[in-house]
Coordinates of C-alpha atoms in Angstrom, one line a residue:
Chain A
M24 CA 20.3 -31.0 -16.9
H25 CA 20.8 -28.6 -14.0
Q26 CA 20.3 -31.2 -11.4
S27 CA 22.7 -33.8 -12.8
A28 CA 25.4 -31.1 -13.2
F29 CA 25.1 -30.3 -9.5
H30 CA 25.2 -33.9 -8.5
F31 CA 28.5 -34.3 -10.4
A32 CA 30.0 -31.2 -8.8
A33 CA 29.0 -32.4 -5.4
R34 CA 30.5 -35.8 -5.8
T35 CA 33.8 -34.7 -7.1
R36 CA 34.3 -31.9 -4.6
L37 CA 33.3 -33.8 -1.6
P38 CA 36.7 -35.3 -0.6
H39 CA 38.5 -31.9 -0.6
Q40 CA 35.7 -30.2 1.2
A41 CA 35.5 -33.0 3.8
T42 CA 39.2 -32.6 4.7
L43 CA 38.9 -28.9 4.9
L44 CA 35.8 -29.2 7.1
S45 CA 37.2 -31.7 9.5
L46 CA 40.3 -29.6 9.9
M47 CA 38.6 -26.4 10.8
H48 CA 35.2 -27.4 12.2
P49 CA 35.1 -28.0 16.0
N50 CA 31.5 -29.2 15.9
R51 CA 31.6 -32.8 14.7
T52 CA 27.8 -33.4 14.7
L53 CA 27.0 -30.3 12.7
F54 CA 29.8 -31.2 10.3
E55 CA 28.4 -34.7 9.9
K56 CA 25.0 -33.3 9.2
Q57 CA 26.3 -31.0 6.5
R58 CA 28.2 -33.8 4.9
A59 CA 25.1 -35.9 4.9
L60 CA 23.3 -33.1 3.2
L61 CA 25.9 -32.9 0.5
R62 CA 25.8 -36.7 0.0
K63 CA 22.0 -37.0 -0.3
A64 CA 22.0 -33.8 -2.4
V65 CA 20.2 -35.0 -5.6
P66 CA 19.2 -38.3 -7.0
A67 CA 21.0 -39.3 -10.1
G68 CA 19.1 -39.9 -13.3
F69 CA 18.8 -39.1 -17.0
P70 CA 17.8 -35.6 -17.8
S71 CA 14.2 -35.6 -18.9
P72 CA 13.8 -35.9 -22.7
A73 CA 11.0 -33.3 -22.4
D74 CA 13.3 -30.6 -20.9
D75 CA 13.7 -28.9 -24.3
H76 CA 10.0 -28.7 -24.7
V77 CA 9.0 -27.1 -21.4
E78 CA 6.4 -24.4 -21.9
R79 CA 4.6 -22.3 -19.4
R80 CA 1.4 -23.8 -18.2
L81 CA -1.8 -21.9 -19.3
S82 CA -2.8 -19.2 -16.9
L83 CA -6.5 -18.2 -16.5
D84 CA -5.4 -14.7 -15.3
E85 CA -3.6 -14.1 -18.6
H86 CA -6.5 -15.4 -20.6
L87 CA -9.3 -13.5 -18.8
I88 CA -7.6 -10.3 -17.8
Q89 CA -6.6 -7.9 -20.5
H90 CA -5.7 -4.9 -18.3
K91 CA -4.3 -5.9 -14.9
E92 CA -4.5 -2.5 -13.3
S93 CA -8.1 -1.7 -14.3
T94 CA -9.7 -5.1 -13.8
F95 CA -11.9 -5.8 -10.8
F96 CA -14.1 -8.7 -9.7
M97 CA -17.8 -8.3 -8.6
R98 CA -20.5 -10.7 -7.4
V99 CA -23.9 -10.9 -9.1
A100 CA -27.0 -10.5 -7.0
G101 CA -30.3 -11.0 -8.8
H102 CA -31.8 -12.7 -11.9
S103 CA -32.4 -9.9 -14.4
M104 CA -29.5 -11.0 -16.7
R105 CA -30.5 -14.7 -16.9
G106 CA -31.2 -14.4 -20.6
L107 CA -27.5 -13.6 -21.3
G108 CA -26.4 -16.5 -19.1
I109 CA -25.5 -14.4 -16.0
Y110 CA -27.0 -15.9 -12.9
D111 CA -27.3 -14.9 -9.2
G112 CA -24.0 -15.5 -7.4
D113 CA -21.9 -15.5 -10.6
L114 CA -18.4 -13.8 -10.6
L115 CA -18.0 -10.9 -13.0
I116 CA -14.7 -9.8 -14.4
V117 CA -15.0 -6.1 -15.0
D118 CA -12.6 -3.9 -16.9
R119 CA -12.8 -0.2 -16.5
A120 CA -10.4 0.6 -19.4
L121 CA -12.7 -0.8 -22.1
P122 CA -15.0 1.5 -24.0
A123 CA -18.7 0.9 -23.4
R124 CA -20.1 0.1 -26.8
D125 CA -23.6 -0.7 -28.0
G126 CA -24.5 -4.2 -26.7
C127 CA -21.9 -4.3 -24.0
V128 CA -22.9 -5.7 -20.6
V129 CA -21.9 -3.0 -18.1
V130 CA -21.7 -2.3 -14.4
A131 CA -23.5 1.0 -14.2
V132 CA -24.1 3.3 -11.2
I133 CA -27.6 4.8 -11.0
D134 CA -28.3 7.0 -8.0
G135 CA -25.3 5.7 -6.2
E136 CA -26.2 2.0 -6.6
F137 CA -24.5 -0.6 -8.7
T138 CA -26.6 -2.3 -11.4
L139 CA -25.8 -4.9 -14.0
K140 CA -27.4 -4.3 -17.4
Q141 CA -26.8 -4.4 -21.2
L142 CA -26.1 -1.0 -22.7
C143 CA -28.1 -0.4 -25.9
Y144 CA -28.1 2.5 -28.2
T145 CA -31.6 3.0 -29.6
A146 CA -33.3 5.7 -31.7
H147 CA -34.5 7.3 -28.5
G148 CA -31.1 7.4 -26.8
R149 CA -29.2 5.0 -24.6
V150 CA -31.1 2.5 -22.5
L151 CA -30.1 -0.1 -19.9
R152 CA -31.7 -3.4 -20.9
A153 CA -32.2 -6.4 -18.7
A154 CA -32.2 -9.9 -20.2
H155 CA -35.4 -11.0 -18.5
P156 CA -39.0 -10.5 -19.6
D157 CA -40.1 -9.2 -16.2
Y158 CA -37.7 -6.2 -16.3
P159 CA -38.5 -3.2 -18.5
D160 CA -35.8 -1.1 -20.2
V161 CA -34.4 1.7 -18.1
P162 CA -33.9 4.8 -20.3
I163 CA -31.0 7.0 -19.4
A164 CA -32.7 10.4 -19.2
E165 CA -30.9 13.7 -19.3
G166 CA -30.0 14.7 -15.8
T167 CA -30.1 11.1 -14.3
D168 CA -27.3 10.5 -11.8
F169 CA -25.7 7.9 -14.0
A170 CA -22.2 6.6 -14.8
I171 CA -20.7 3.5 -16.4
W172 CA -18.4 2.0 -13.8
G173 CA -16.9 -0.7 -16.0
V174 CA -17.5 -3.1 -18.8
V175 CA -18.1 -6.8 -18.0
Q176 CA -15.6 -8.8 -20.0
W177 CA -16.3 -12.3 -18.6
N178 CA -18.8 -14.0 -16.4
V179 CA -17.6 -16.9 -14.4
H180 CA -20.4 -19.4 -13.7
K181 CA -20.1 -22.4 -11.4
V182 CA -21.6 -25.4 -13.2
Chain B
M13 CA 14.5 23.4 -22.4
P14 CA 14.3 23.1 -18.6
R15 CA 13.8 19.7 -17.0
A16 CA 10.3 18.7 -16.5
I17 CA 9.4 16.6 -13.5
A18 CA 5.7 15.8 -12.7
L19 CA 4.3 15.0 -9.4
V20 CA 1.0 13.0 -9.7
D21 CA -0.9 13.0 -6.4
C22 CA -4.2 11.3 -5.7
N23 CA -6.9 13.6 -4.4
N24 CA -8.0 12.7 -0.8
F25 CA -6.8 9.2 -1.7
Y26 CA -8.5 7.1 1.1
V27 CA -11.8 8.8 0.6
S28 CA -11.5 8.2 -3.2
C29 CA -10.8 4.5 -2.6
E30 CA -14.0 4.2 -0.5
R31 CA -16.0 6.1 -3.1
L32 CA -14.8 3.8 -5.9
F33 CA -16.8 0.9 -4.3
Q34 CA -19.5 2.9 -2.6
P35 CA -20.6 5.4 -5.2
R36 CA -23.4 6.7 -2.9
L37 CA -20.6 8.5 -1.0
E38 CA -20.1 10.7 -4.0
G39 CA -20.9 14.3 -3.3
R40 CA -21.3 13.8 0.4
P41 CA -19.0 14.8 3.3
V42 CA -16.8 11.7 4.0
V43 CA -13.8 11.2 6.3
V44 CA -11.6 8.2 6.8
L45 CA -10.3 7.7 10.3
S46 CA -6.9 6.4 11.4
N47 CA -6.2 3.1 13.0
N48 CA -8.5 2.5 15.9
D49 CA -10.9 5.2 14.7
G50 CA -8.7 7.8 16.4
C51 CA -8.6 10.8 14.2
V52 CA -9.3 12.1 10.7
V53 CA -6.7 11.1 8.1
S54 CA -8.5 11.8 4.8
R55 CA -11.3 14.3 4.0
S56 CA -13.5 14.7 1.0
P57 CA -13.7 18.2 -0.4
E58 CA -17.3 18.5 1.2
A59 CA -15.8 17.6 4.6
K60 CA -13.0 20.1 4.2
A61 CA -15.7 22.8 3.3
L62 CA -17.4 22.0 6.6
G63 CA -14.2 22.9 8.4
V64 CA -13.1 19.4 9.3
K65 CA -9.4 19.6 10.0
M66 CA -6.8 17.0 9.2
A67 CA -5.9 14.9 12.3
A68 CA -9.0 16.1 14.2
P69 CA -9.8 13.6 17.0
W70 CA -13.0 11.8 15.9
H71 CA -14.6 11.5 19.4
L72 CA -14.6 15.3 19.7
M73 CA -16.5 15.8 16.5
R74 CA -19.2 13.2 16.7
E75 CA -21.8 15.9 17.5
M76 CA -20.8 18.0 14.5
A77 CA -20.7 15.0 12.3
K78 CA -24.2 14.1 13.2
R79 CA -25.4 17.6 12.5
H80 CA -23.9 17.7 9.1
G81 CA -24.3 14.1 8.1
I82 CA -20.6 13.5 7.9
I83 CA -19.9 9.8 7.0
A84 CA -16.9 8.3 8.8
C85 CA -15.1 5.2 7.4
S86 CA -12.6 3.2 9.4
S87 CA -9.4 2.8 7.5
N88 CA -9.2 -0.2 5.1
Y89 CA -5.5 -0.4 4.4
A90 CA -5.9 -3.7 2.4
L91 CA -8.0 -1.8 -0.1
Y92 CA -5.8 1.4 -0.2
A93 CA -2.6 -0.6 -0.7
D94 CA -4.1 -2.5 -3.6
I95 CA -5.5 0.6 -5.3
S96 CA -2.2 2.4 -4.7
N97 CA -0.3 -0.4 -6.5
R98 CA -2.7 -0.2 -9.4
V99 CA -2.3 3.5 -9.7
M100 CA 1.5 3.4 -9.5
R101 CA 1.8 0.6 -12.1
L102 CA -0.5 2.5 -14.4
L103 CA 1.6 5.7 -14.0
A104 CA 4.8 3.8 -14.8
R105 CA 3.5 3.6 -18.4
F106 CA 3.7 7.4 -18.8
S107 CA 7.4 7.8 -18.2
P108 CA 10.6 5.8 -18.4
H109 CA 11.6 7.2 -15.0
Q110 CA 9.3 6.9 -12.0
E111 CA 9.8 7.5 -8.3
V112 CA 7.0 6.2 -6.1
Y113 CA 7.1 8.7 -3.3
S114 CA 4.3 7.6 -1.0
I115 CA 1.1 5.5 -1.1
D116 CA -0.6 8.2 -3.2
E117 CA 2.2 10.2 -4.8
S118 CA 4.6 9.5 -7.6
F119 CA 7.2 11.6 -9.5
L120 CA 7.5 11.1 -13.2
E121 CA 10.3 12.5 -15.4
L122 CA 8.7 14.1 -18.4
S123 CA 11.9 15.7 -19.9
G124 CA 12.5 14.7 -23.4
L125 CA 9.0 13.4 -24.0
P126 CA 7.5 14.8 -27.2
G127 CA 4.4 17.0 -27.1
D128 CA 2.8 19.5 -24.8
H129 CA 3.3 18.7 -21.1
I130 CA 0.0 20.1 -20.0
E131 CA -1.9 18.0 -22.5
Y132 CA 0.1 15.0 -21.4
A133 CA -0.7 15.7 -17.8
C134 CA -4.5 15.9 -18.7
H135 CA -4.1 12.6 -20.5
I136 CA -2.6 11.1 -17.3
R137 CA -5.4 12.4 -15.2
Q138 CA -8.1 11.1 -17.5
T139 CA -6.5 7.7 -17.8
V140 CA -6.2 7.2 -14.1
Q141 CA -9.7 8.4 -13.5
R142 CA -11.1 6.1 -16.2
D143 CA -9.0 3.0 -15.7
I144 CA -9.0 2.9 -11.9
G145 CA -11.5 5.6 -10.9
I146 CA -9.2 7.6 -8.7
P147 CA -9.0 11.4 -9.3
V148 CA -5.4 12.8 -9.4
C149 CA -3.8 16.2 -9.8
V150 CA -0.6 16.8 -11.7
G151 CA 2.0 19.4 -11.0
I152 CA 5.0 20.0 -13.2
G153 CA 8.2 21.9 -12.4
P154 CA 12.0 21.8 -13.2
N155 CA 12.7 19.8 -10.0
K156 CA 10.9 17.8 -7.3
T157 CA 10.3 20.7 -4.9
L158 CA 8.7 22.8 -7.6
A159 CA 6.7 19.9 -9.0
K160 CA 5.3 19.4 -5.5
L161 CA 4.4 23.0 -5.1
A162 CA 2.9 23.1 -8.6
N163 CA 0.7 20.1 -7.5
H164 CA -0.4 22.1 -4.5
V165 CA -1.5 24.9 -6.8
A166 CA -3.2 22.4 -9.2
K167 CA -5.2 21.0 -6.2
Q168 CA -6.3 24.5 -5.1
E169 CA -7.8 25.2 -8.5
I170 CA -9.1 21.8 -9.5
S171 CA -11.8 23.6 -11.6
R172 CA -9.0 24.8 -13.8
G173 CA -8.1 21.3 -15.0
G174 CA -6.3 19.9 -12.0
T175 CA -2.9 20.5 -13.6
C176 CA -0.3 23.2 -13.2
D177 CA 3.0 23.6 -15.1
F178 CA 5.5 26.0 -13.6
N179 CA 7.7 25.7 -16.6
R180 CA 5.1 27.6 -18.6
L181 CA 5.2 30.6 -16.4
S182 CA 7.6 33.5 -16.8
A183 CA 9.9 34.4 -13.9
S184 CA 7.7 37.4 -12.8
E185 CA 4.4 35.4 -13.1
L186 CA 6.0 32.7 -10.9
D187 CA 7.1 35.3 -8.3
D188 CA 3.6 36.8 -8.3
L189 CA 2.2 33.3 -7.6
F190 CA 4.8 32.6 -4.9
A191 CA 3.9 35.8 -3.1
T192 CA 0.4 34.3 -2.6
L193 CA 1.5 31.0 -1.2
E194 CA 2.5 30.4 2.4
A195 CA 6.0 29.2 3.0
S196 CA 4.6 26.2 5.0
E197 CA 3.2 24.8 1.7
V198 CA 6.7 24.1 0.5
W199 CA 7.9 20.4 0.6
G200 CA 10.0 19.9 3.7
V201 CA 8.9 22.9 5.6
G202 CA 7.2 21.5 8.7
R203 CA 5.3 23.3 11.3
R204 CA 8.4 24.0 13.5
T205 CA 10.4 25.3 10.6
A206 CA 7.5 27.4 9.5
D207 CA 7.4 29.0 13.0
T208 CA 11.1 29.7 12.9
L209 CA 10.7 31.3 9.4
K210 CA 7.9 33.5 10.6
E211 CA 10.2 34.8 13.4
L212 CA 12.7 35.6 10.7
G213 CA 10.0 37.5 8.8
I214 CA 9.6 34.9 6.1
H215 CA 5.9 34.3 5.4
S216 CA 5.4 33.6 1.7
V217 CA 7.1 31.2 -0.7
L218 CA 8.6 34.3 -2.4
D219 CA 10.1 35.5 0.9
L220 CA 11.7 32.1 1.3
K221 CA 13.0 32.0 -2.2
H222 CA 14.8 35.4 -1.7
A223 CA 16.0 34.6 1.8
S224 CA 19.8 34.4 2.4
L225 CA 21.0 30.9 2.0
H226 CA 23.7 31.4 4.6
M227 CA 21.2 32.6 7.2
L228 CA 18.8 29.7 6.5
R229 CA 21.6 27.2 6.7
T230 CA 22.7 28.4 10.2
R231 CA 19.2 29.0 11.5
C232 CA 17.2 26.1 10.0
G233 CA 19.8 23.5 8.8
V234 CA 21.2 22.4 5.5
T235 CA 18.0 20.6 4.3
L236 CA 16.1 23.8 4.0
A237 CA 18.9 25.5 2.2
R238 CA 18.7 22.7 -0.3
T239 CA 14.9 23.3 -0.7
V240 CA 15.5 27.0 -1.4
H241 CA 18.1 26.0 -3.9
E242 CA 15.3 24.1 -5.7
L243 CA 12.9 27.0 -5.4
L244 CA 15.4 29.0 -7.4
G245 CA 15.0 26.4 -10.2
R246 CA 18.1 24.3 -9.7
T247 CA 18.1 20.6 -9.0
S248 CA 19.4 19.1 -5.8
L249 CA 17.2 16.1 -5.3
E250 CA 17.3 13.5 -8.0
L251 CA 14.6 10.9 -8.7
E252 CA 15.2 7.7 -6.9
D253 CA 13.7 5.0 -9.0
V254 CA 14.7 2.0 -6.9
T255 CA 12.3 1.6 -4.0
R256 CA 14.7 1.7 -1.1
S257 CA 14.2 -1.2 1.1
R258 CA 13.0 0.1 4.4
Q259 CA 15.6 0.5 7.2
Q260 CA 13.0 -0.2 9.9
I261 CA 9.7 -1.9 9.9
I262 CA 7.2 -0.8 12.5
C263 CA 3.9 -2.2 13.6
S264 CA 2.3 -0.4 16.5
R265 CA -1.3 0.2 17.3
S266 CA -3.4 1.5 20.2
F267 CA -5.8 -1.0 21.8
G268 CA -9.5 -0.8 21.5
R269 CA -9.6 -0.4 25.3
L270 CA -7.0 -0.2 28.0
T271 CA -5.6 -3.4 29.3
A272 CA -3.7 -4.4 32.4
S273 CA -3.5 -8.1 31.5
L274 CA -0.1 -9.6 30.6
T275 CA -1.8 -12.3 28.6
E276 CA -3.5 -9.7 26.4
L277 CA -0.3 -7.7 26.0
E278 CA 1.5 -10.9 25.0
Q279 CA -1.2 -11.6 22.4
A280 CA -0.9 -8.1 21.0
A281 CA 3.0 -8.3 20.9
I282 CA 2.8 -11.6 19.0
A283 CA 0.2 -10.3 16.6
Y284 CA 2.2 -7.2 15.8
T285 CA 5.5 -9.1 15.5
T286 CA 3.8 -11.6 13.2
R287 CA 2.6 -8.7 11.0
A288 CA 6.0 -7.0 11.0
V289 CA 7.9 -10.1 10.1
E290 CA 5.4 -10.8 7.3
K291 CA 6.2 -7.4 5.9
L292 CA 9.9 -8.2 6.3
R293 CA 9.5 -11.4 4.2
Q294 CA 7.4 -9.5 1.6
Q295 CA 10.3 -7.2 0.9
G296 CA 12.7 -10.2 0.8
A297 CA 14.8 -9.1 3.7
L298 CA 16.2 -10.2 7.0
A299 CA 16.4 -8.4 10.3
D300 CA 18.6 -9.0 13.4
T301 CA 17.0 -6.9 16.2
L302 CA 13.6 -6.5 17.7
H303 CA 12.4 -3.4 19.6
L304 CA 9.4 -3.5 21.8
Y305 CA 7.6 -0.5 23.2
L306 CA 4.9 -0.3 25.8
R307 CA 3.0 2.6 27.2
T308 CA 0.0 3.7 29.3
D309 CA -2.5 6.3 28.1
P310 CA -0.8 9.7 28.4
H311 CA -4.2 11.5 28.3
R312 CA -5.2 10.0 31.6
G313 CA -4.2 11.5 34.9
E314 CA -3.2 8.2 36.4
A315 CA 0.4 7.0 37.1
Q316 CA 2.2 6.5 33.8
H317 CA 4.5 3.8 32.6
E318 CA 6.4 3.8 29.4
Q319 CA 9.4 1.8 28.4
A320 CA 11.1 0.3 25.4
S321 CA 13.4 -2.7 25.1
M322 CA 15.7 -4.0 22.4
V323 CA 16.6 -7.7 21.8
P324 CA 19.3 -8.6 19.4
L325 CA 19.0 -12.0 17.6
S326 CA 22.0 -14.3 17.4
S327 CA 21.8 -14.1 13.6
A328 CA 19.7 -12.3 11.0
S329 CA 16.4 -14.0 10.4
D330 CA 12.9 -13.8 8.9
D331 CA 11.3 -16.5 11.0
T332 CA 8.2 -15.3 12.9
R333 CA 8.8 -17.7 15.7
R334 CA 12.2 -16.4 16.6
F335 CA 11.0 -12.8 16.6
C336 CA 8.0 -13.7 18.7
K337 CA 10.2 -15.3 21.3
A338 CA 12.3 -12.2 21.4
A339 CA 9.1 -10.0 21.7
L340 CA 7.8 -12.0 24.7
Y341 CA 11.2 -11.8 26.3
A342 CA 11.3 -8.0 25.9
L343 CA 7.7 -7.6 27.0
R344 CA 8.2 -9.6 30.3
R345 CA 11.3 -7.5 31.0
I346 CA 9.5 -4.1 30.8
Y347 CA 6.0 -5.1 31.9
R348 CA 5.0 -3.6 35.3
H349 CA 2.0 -5.0 37.1
G350 CA -0.8 -2.6 38.1
F351 CA -0.8 -0.3 35.1
S352 CA -3.4 -0.1 32.4
Y353 CA -1.7 -0.1 29.0
Q354 CA -2.9 1.6 25.8
K355 CA -0.3 0.7 23.2
V356 CA 2.3 -1.8 22.2
G357 CA 4.7 -1.3 19.3
V358 CA 7.1 -3.6 17.6
A359 CA 10.0 -2.5 15.4
L360 CA 12.5 -4.6 13.5
G361 CA 16.0 -3.3 13.0
G362 CA 19.2 -4.2 11.2
I363 CA 17.3 -4.9 8.0
R364 CA 19.2 -6.2 5.0
P365 CA 18.3 -7.9 1.8
L366 CA 18.1 -11.7 1.8
Q367 CA 20.7 -11.9 -1.0
A368 CA 23.3 -10.1 1.1
H369 CA 23.0 -12.8 3.8
T370 CA 26.0 -15.1 3.7
V371 CA 25.3 -18.6 4.8
S372 CA 28.0 -19.5 7.2
L373 CA 29.3 -23.0 7.6
F374 CA 28.6 -22.7 11.3
T375 CA 24.9 -22.2 11.1
D376 CA 22.6 -25.1 10.8
D377 CA 21.5 -25.0 7.2
E378 CA 18.8 -27.7 7.7
T379 CA 17.0 -25.7 10.4
E380 CA 17.2 -22.6 8.3
R381 CA 15.8 -24.4 5.3
R382 CA 13.0 -25.8 7.2
S383 CA 12.2 -22.5 8.8
R384 CA 12.1 -20.9 5.4
M385 CA 9.8 -23.6 4.0
L386 CA 7.4 -23.2 7.0
M387 CA 7.2 -19.4 6.7
K388 CA 6.7 -19.7 3.0
T389 CA 3.8 -22.1 3.5
M390 CA 2.3 -19.9 6.1
D391 CA 2.5 -16.9 3.8
T392 CA 1.0 -18.8 0.9
I393 CA -1.9 -20.1 3.0
N394 CA -2.6 -16.6 4.4
Q395 CA -2.5 -15.0 1.0
R396 CA -4.8 -17.6 -0.4
M397 CA -7.3 -18.0 2.4
G398 CA -7.2 -14.6 3.9
S399 CA -4.7 -13.1 6.3
G400 CA -4.8 -14.5 9.8
T401 CA -6.0 -17.9 8.6
L402 CA -2.8 -19.5 10.0
K403 CA -1.3 -17.9 13.0
L404 CA 0.7 -18.6 16.1
L405 CA -1.6 -19.6 18.9
G406 CA 0.0 -17.0 21.1
E407 CA -1.9 -14.3 19.3
G408 CA -5.0 -15.6 20.9
L409 CA -8.2 -16.7 19.1
E410 CA -10.4 -14.0 20.3
Q411 CA -8.6 -10.7 20.5
A412 CA -10.6 -8.7 23.0
W413 CA -8.0 -5.9 22.9
A414 CA -8.1 -5.6 19.1
M415 CA -8.4 -2.2 17.6
R416 CA -11.8 -0.6 16.9
S417 CA -12.7 -0.3 13.3
D418 CA -16.5 -0.2 13.6
N419 CA -16.9 1.1 10.1
R420 CA -14.4 -0.7 7.9
S421 CA -15.6 -1.3 4.4
P422 CA -15.1 -4.8 2.8
R423 CA -11.7 -5.6 1.3
Y424 CA -13.2 -5.5 -2.2
T425 CA -10.0 -6.3 -4.1
T426 CA -8.1 -8.7 -1.8
E427 CA -10.7 -11.1 -0.3
W428 CA -12.9 -13.4 -2.4
S429 CA -15.5 -13.4 0.3
E430 CA -15.8 -9.6 0.4
L431 CA -16.4 -8.7 -3.3
Q432 CA -18.7 -5.9 -4.1
T433 CA -22.1 -7.1 -5.3
C434 CA -23.8 -5.8 -8.3
R435 CA -27.6 -5.9 -8.5
S436 CA -29.0 -7.4 -11.7

């Protein structure tokens, strides 16, 4: 639509502009170049019948990120979450704005170190649970230097 | 109802950014050093408590740092800029009217918003802490100067909630408070002005508030008179919600070591020019002059050389190559053989928005179009693959002169290869 309108304008206006240019422009070569540019401006053609149906292409950012400001990426190191399909080297999409509910996979900080675990509310209080038989539950005892850094919303795994 | 302006200020912002991705730094004395690990630019409360002063030269305090276990980080501006953008965008939610004042401060208009302002301020603090992990303090006042002063008070007494609303205090309570604050804490009162004020017998904020406007205007200039006007509760500085496009873009750094080699100076000049023109394109602007500045180390007793040079371009541009040519021309003009140089700086002037640029019939449109496409391609590649992936060869492949940043943390939020890892 847009392109063909421009093409039309360029063609009809060319003769007037050409006269004007040749009168006032001392630099012939530059003038020729500009005229050539106008001529080759846009190829003619029918407007695409799909023009009316153009929609925005899907964006992974939009799909995976709920809160732009509070979402961060991290890299997994280790195997303790294999049972939940989170493998060594995977890419985590972590949102700090989400509440850490029972069963959420969280990035937690224990004694100043990042750790990836599932947060579980049990009869004996909260525990950090691995998804691997070799790793026991870590209870969050009173007075532990502990904080939830963010909630893992997605895991990106290379197939 | 008086107006209510809030100033939200991040607490020791650079240190807080480092702590976000290195939680083990929490509770320990941490400082962030300026470019080239020169001096202290941000201090954790623990470092402040040890008596570390702002702008203290790092090489003079290594001994003390060792003794007290002070941890020093080189500055990681890629990280700070990204976290700052997140904080500012988050804050924009809290008011229809925002002025981003600096990398870590933003004014918000609260007038007319329903509810209690202190509660709202607490809500802002908690949200920024939870969503981004950066601690902030909020000061509220009837104008920008008082909001900034209220923020200072809020910071002094973080234990009392990290918020302070001057609008809640009676005139006499406010004066009592002002009597305890030094005049130099007021926004716009620099060290020189503070000295002049002391000579005039003005020590506290209260003294300043009651000083004669006429006298201040003649002795210290009209800006200070405007500040005092605001201390009295009136408004003379409005919120500026449009980020002004910068009038000048500067890129200057000290070298990691002194250098006498013209080749190395040329590499630095090209690297800084490239960076400056990149910034220019980011803000969608053109420039038409280049300033280059060169100096030896003023702290050494040897013979000194310091000179600047300006090169105008034939037309406004945002093409790195044109500015680099100008930079090399300027450098060769002012370079003197036999000196050891410490610093090169590049500034772009005559900055105007791209839209204001009128395409003249007499310029070569084709060249300009190709230049723009090339620059855009370069920017895209550097954004995607990491800055410096594609550069002019003149920058040099190995930059022996490059600045020291022995302790820079990874660029956790802007480089795929430097993400924080999480043990599982």
